[in-house]
Coordinates of C-alpha atoms in Angstrom, one line a residue:
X17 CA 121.2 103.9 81.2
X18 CA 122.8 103.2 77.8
X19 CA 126.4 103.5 77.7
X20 CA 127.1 106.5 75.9
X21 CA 124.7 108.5 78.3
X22 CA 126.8 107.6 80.8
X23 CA 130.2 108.5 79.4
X24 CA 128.3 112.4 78.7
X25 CA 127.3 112.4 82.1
X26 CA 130.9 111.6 83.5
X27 CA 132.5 114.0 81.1
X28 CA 130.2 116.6 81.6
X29 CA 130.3 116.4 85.5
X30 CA 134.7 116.0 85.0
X31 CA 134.2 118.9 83.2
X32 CA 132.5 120.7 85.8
X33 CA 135.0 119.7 88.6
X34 CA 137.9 121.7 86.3
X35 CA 135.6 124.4 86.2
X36 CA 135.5 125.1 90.0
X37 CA 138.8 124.2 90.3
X38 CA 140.5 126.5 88.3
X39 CA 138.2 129.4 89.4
X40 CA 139.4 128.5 93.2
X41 CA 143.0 128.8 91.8
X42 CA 142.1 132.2 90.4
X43 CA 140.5 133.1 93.4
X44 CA 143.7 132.4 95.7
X45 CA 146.4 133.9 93.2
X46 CA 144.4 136.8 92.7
X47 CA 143.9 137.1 96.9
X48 CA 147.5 136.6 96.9
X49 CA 148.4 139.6 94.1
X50 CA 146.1 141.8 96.1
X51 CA 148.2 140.8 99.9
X52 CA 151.1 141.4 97.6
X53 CA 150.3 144.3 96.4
X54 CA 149.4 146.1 99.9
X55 CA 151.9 144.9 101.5
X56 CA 154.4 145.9 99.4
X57 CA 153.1 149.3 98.1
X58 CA 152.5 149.9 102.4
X59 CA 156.5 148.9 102.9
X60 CA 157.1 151.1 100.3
X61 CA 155.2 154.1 101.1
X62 CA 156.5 153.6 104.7
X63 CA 160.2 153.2 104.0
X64 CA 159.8 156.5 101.6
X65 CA 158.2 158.6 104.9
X66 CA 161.3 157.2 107.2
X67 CA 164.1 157.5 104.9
X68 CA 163.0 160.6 103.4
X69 CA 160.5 162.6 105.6
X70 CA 161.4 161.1 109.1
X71 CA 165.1 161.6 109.7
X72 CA 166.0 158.1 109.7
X73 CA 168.2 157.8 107.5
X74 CA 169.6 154.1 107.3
X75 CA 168.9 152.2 104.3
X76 CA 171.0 149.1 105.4
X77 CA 169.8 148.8 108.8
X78 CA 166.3 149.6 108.3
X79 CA 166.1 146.2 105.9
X80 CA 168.7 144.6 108.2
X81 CA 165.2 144.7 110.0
X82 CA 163.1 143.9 108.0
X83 CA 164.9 140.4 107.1
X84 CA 165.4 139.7 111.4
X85 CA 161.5 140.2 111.4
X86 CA 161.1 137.7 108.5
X87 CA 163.5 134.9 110.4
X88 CA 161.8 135.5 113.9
X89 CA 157.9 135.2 111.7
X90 CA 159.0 132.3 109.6
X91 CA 160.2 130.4 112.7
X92 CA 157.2 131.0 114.9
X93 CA 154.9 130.3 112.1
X94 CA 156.6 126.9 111.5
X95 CA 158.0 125.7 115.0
X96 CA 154.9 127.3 116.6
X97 CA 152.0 127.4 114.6
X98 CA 153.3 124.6 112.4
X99 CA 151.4 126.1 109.1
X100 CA 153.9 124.1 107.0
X101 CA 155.8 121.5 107.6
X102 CA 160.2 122.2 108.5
X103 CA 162.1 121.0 106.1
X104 CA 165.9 120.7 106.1
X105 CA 168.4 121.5 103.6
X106 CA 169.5 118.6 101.5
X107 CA 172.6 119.2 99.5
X108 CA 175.0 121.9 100.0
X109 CA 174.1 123.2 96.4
X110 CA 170.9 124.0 97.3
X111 CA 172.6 125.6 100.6
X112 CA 174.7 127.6 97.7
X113 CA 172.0 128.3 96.2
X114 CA 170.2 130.0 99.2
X115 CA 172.7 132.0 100.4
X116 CA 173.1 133.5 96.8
X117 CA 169.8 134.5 96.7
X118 CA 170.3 135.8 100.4
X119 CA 172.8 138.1 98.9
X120 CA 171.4 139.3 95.6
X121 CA 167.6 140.0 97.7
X122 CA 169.9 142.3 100.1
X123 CA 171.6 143.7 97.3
X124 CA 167.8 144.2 95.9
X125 CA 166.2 146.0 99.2
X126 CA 169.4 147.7 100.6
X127 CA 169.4 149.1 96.5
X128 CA 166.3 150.5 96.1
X129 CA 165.7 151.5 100.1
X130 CA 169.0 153.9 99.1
X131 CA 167.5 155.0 95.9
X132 CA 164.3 156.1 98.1
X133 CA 166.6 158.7 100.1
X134 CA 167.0 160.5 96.6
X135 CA 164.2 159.6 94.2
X136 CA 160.6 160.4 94.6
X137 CA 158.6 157.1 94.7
X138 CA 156.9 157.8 91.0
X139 CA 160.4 157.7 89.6
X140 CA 161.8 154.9 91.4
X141 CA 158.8 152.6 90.3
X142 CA 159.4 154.6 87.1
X143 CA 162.8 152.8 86.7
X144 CA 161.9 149.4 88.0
X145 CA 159.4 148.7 85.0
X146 CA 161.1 150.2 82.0
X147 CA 164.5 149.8 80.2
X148 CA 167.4 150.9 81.8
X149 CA 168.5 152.7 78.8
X150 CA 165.5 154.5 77.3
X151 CA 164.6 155.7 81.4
X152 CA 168.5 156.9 81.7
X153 CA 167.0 159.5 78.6
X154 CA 164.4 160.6 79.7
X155 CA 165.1 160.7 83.3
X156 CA 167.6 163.1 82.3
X157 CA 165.9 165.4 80.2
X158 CA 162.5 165.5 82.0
X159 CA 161.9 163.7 85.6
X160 CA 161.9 166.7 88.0
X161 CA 164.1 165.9 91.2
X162 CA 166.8 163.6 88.8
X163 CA 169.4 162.4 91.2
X164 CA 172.5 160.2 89.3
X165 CA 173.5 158.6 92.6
X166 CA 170.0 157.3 93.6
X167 CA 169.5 156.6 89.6
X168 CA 172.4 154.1 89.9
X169 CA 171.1 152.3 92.7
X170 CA 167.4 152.0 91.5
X171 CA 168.5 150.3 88.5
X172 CA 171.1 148.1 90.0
X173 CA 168.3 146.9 92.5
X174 CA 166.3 146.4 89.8
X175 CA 168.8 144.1 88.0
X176 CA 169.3 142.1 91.3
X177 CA 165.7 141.5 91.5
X178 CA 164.9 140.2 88.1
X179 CA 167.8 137.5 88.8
X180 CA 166.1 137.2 92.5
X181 CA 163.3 136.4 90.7
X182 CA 164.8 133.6 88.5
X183 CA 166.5 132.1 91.8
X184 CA 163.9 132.2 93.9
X185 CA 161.4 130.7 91.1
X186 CA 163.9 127.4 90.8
X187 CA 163.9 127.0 94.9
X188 CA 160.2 126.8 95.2
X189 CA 159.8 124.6 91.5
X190 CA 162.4 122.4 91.7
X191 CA 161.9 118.9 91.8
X192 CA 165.4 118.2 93.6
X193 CA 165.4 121.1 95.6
X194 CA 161.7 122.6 96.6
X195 CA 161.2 124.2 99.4
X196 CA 158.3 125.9 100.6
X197 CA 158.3 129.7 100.7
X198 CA 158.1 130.1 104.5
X199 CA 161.0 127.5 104.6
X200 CA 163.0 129.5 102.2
X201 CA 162.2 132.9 104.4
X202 CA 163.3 131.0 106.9
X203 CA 166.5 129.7 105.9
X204 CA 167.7 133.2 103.9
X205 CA 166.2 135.6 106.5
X206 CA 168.9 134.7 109.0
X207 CA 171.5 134.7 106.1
X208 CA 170.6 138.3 105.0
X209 CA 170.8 139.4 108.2
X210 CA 174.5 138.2 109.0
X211 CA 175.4 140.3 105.8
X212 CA 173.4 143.3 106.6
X213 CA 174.4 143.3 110.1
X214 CA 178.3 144.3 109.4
X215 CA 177.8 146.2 106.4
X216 CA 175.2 148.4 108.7
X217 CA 177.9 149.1 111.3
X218 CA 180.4 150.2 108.8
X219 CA 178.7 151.9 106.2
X220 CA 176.6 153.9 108.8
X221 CA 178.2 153.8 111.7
X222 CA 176.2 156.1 114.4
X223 CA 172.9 154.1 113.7
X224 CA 172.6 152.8 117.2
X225 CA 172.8 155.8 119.1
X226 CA 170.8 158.1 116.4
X227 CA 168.1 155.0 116.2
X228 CA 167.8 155.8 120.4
X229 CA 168.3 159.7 120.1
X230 CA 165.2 159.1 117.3
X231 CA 163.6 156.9 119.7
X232 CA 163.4 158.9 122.9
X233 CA 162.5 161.8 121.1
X234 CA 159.5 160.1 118.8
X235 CA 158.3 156.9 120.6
X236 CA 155.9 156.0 117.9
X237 CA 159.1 155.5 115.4
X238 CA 159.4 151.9 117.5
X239 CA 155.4 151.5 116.5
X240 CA 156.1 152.5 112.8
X241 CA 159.4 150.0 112.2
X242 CA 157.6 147.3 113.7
X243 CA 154.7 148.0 111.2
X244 CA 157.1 148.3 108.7
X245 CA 159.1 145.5 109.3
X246 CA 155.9 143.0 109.9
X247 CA 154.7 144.2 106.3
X248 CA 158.5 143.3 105.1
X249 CA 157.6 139.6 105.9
X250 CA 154.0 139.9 104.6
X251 CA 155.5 141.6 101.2
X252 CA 158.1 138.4 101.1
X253 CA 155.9 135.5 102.0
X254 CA 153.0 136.6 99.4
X255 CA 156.1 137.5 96.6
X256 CA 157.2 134.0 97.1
X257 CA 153.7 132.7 97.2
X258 CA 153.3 134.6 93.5
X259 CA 156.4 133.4 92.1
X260 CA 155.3 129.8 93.2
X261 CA 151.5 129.8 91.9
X262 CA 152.8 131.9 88.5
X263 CA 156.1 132.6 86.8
X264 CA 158.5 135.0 87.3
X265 CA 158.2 136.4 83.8
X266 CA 154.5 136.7 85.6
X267 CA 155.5 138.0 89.2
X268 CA 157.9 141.2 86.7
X269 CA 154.8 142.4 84.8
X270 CA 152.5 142.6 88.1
X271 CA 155.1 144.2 89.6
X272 CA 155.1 146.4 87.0
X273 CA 151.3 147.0 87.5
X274 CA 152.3 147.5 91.1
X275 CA 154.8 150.4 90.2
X276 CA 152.1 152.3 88.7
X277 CA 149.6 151.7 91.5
X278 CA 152.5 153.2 93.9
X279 CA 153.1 155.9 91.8
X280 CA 149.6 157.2 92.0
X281 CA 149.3 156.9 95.7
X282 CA 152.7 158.7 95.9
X283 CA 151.6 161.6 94.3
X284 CA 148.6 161.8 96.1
X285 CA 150.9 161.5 99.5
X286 CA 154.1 162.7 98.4
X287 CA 152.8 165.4 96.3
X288 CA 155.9 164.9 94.4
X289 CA 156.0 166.1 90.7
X290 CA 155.5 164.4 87.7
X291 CA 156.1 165.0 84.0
X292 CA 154.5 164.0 80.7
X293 CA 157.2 161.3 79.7
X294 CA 156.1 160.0 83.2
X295 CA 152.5 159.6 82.9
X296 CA 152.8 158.0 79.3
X297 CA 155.2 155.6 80.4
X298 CA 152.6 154.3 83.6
X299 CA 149.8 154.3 80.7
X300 CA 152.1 152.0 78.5
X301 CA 153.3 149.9 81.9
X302 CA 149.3 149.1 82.4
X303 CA 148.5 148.7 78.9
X304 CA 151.4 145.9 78.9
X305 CA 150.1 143.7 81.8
X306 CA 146.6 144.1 80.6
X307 CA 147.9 142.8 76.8
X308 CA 150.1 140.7 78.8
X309 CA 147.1 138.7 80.5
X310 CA 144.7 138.5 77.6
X311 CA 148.0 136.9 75.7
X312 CA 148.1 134.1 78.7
X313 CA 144.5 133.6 78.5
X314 CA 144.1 132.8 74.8
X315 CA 147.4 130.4 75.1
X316 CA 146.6 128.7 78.0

């Protein structure tokens, strides 16, 4: 076979090879942004009903929870089930570095878990994907239900996890400092908890014996905050998993996506109302990530 036969046929079959690699990739990120997207939009739905609808109202213990379940998950699936390999912290910046993002991921949960008590879940996922300014406006002049105090914390969770975001991205990038993302669960679940754990007992300080009282009257509430608290760790894992196979300009816009998704099972749940301003700014949300994703894909 001359030579130049050759060389086609090795290109073309190279060529091939890329081919069903990259639609594998985009098979397993878009099998991640789905697990994502359940499991959070099911944590959500679920901390809504027991914050709101329940009677159990504690924010800070209810993700004090949910981060004990992701240390006790991440260290069976590692010790146990060895799925990855345990890897140890090598510097104390990358300790640092951990514990910040620890702090700022509670600050994130605990944030808009307390904004759930007062917001319906269409304007909570209302705030998370536009500006703070222009959804301060028109919260105020047409959301139905407009409460300042759960206002404040939606947007201040939101800030934290945009820079959660940023951190987390670095951890699971970094040359020097990569970890994988159950190793990073792992290491800030236990951290999260230590924070959460005081800040509970202060902040709402009859939760142990209204958690019983709730318990002994409704014995399925144990059923729903393990459910709730094993789709914390799913929600984390796969968000990690996201921001490690994407961006986390990327992880932002789908999360976006995801607020409208929630919205419109909310409504269909929650019943709760929802205005004009509201609809056309889900419509816009959508229209971005679509515009968003055809932008990638010419570039890439």
């Amino acid at each position: 076979m001359p030579s130049h036969q050759k060389s086609s046929s090795s290109s073309s079959s190279s060529s091939s090879s890329l081919s069903l690699s990259s639609k594998k990739e985009a098979i397993f990120i878009f099998s991640l942004v789905v697990l994502w997207y359940s499991s959070n939009i099911g944590v959500l739905l679920l901390n809504k009903f027991l914050l709101s609808n329940y009677g159990f109202r504690f924010p800070i213990f209810l993700t004090m929870c949910h981060m004990s379940a992701c240390a006790i998950l991440s260290y069976f699936s590692i010790i146990f089930l060895k799925i990855v390999p345990f890897q140890m912290i090598k510097s104390r910046s990358q300790f640092l570095k951990i514990a910040t993002l620890s702090v700022v991921f509670c600050a994130s949960v605990v944030g808009g878990n307390i904004s759930l008590r007062y917001l319906a879940v269409s304007f909570n996922q209302a705030v998370g994907a536009t500006t703070p300014f222009f959804t301060a406006l028109f919260a105020y002049f047409g959301e139905p239900g407009f409460h300042l105090f759960g206002f404040i914390m939606c947007l201040s969770a939101t800030a934290a996890r945009a820079f959660k975001s940023v951190l987390q991205g670095i951890l699971l990038s970094s040359e020097g400092e990569k970890l994988n993302s159950m190793n990073l669960m792992l290491y800030m679940s236990p951290i999260a908890v230590l924070v959460l754990l005081p800040a509970s007992l202060i902040m709402e300080p009859r939760v142990i014996e209204q958690t019983l009282n709730l318990g002994r009257e409704d014995k399925f509430m144990w059923l729903l905050l393990l459910v709730n608290s094993v789709l914390a760790y799913s929600a984390n894992l796969s968000n990690f998993l996201v921001t490690k196979h994407t961006s986390p300009l990327t992880l932002q816009v789908l999360g976006n996506a995801k607020g409208a998704v929630a919205v419109v099972i909310s409504i269909l749940l929650f019943r709760n109302p929802v205005t004009v301003v509201g609809i056309g700014g889900y419509t816009i949300t959508v229209m971005g990530v679509v515009a968003y994703g055809e932008a990638k894909r010419r570039f890439r």
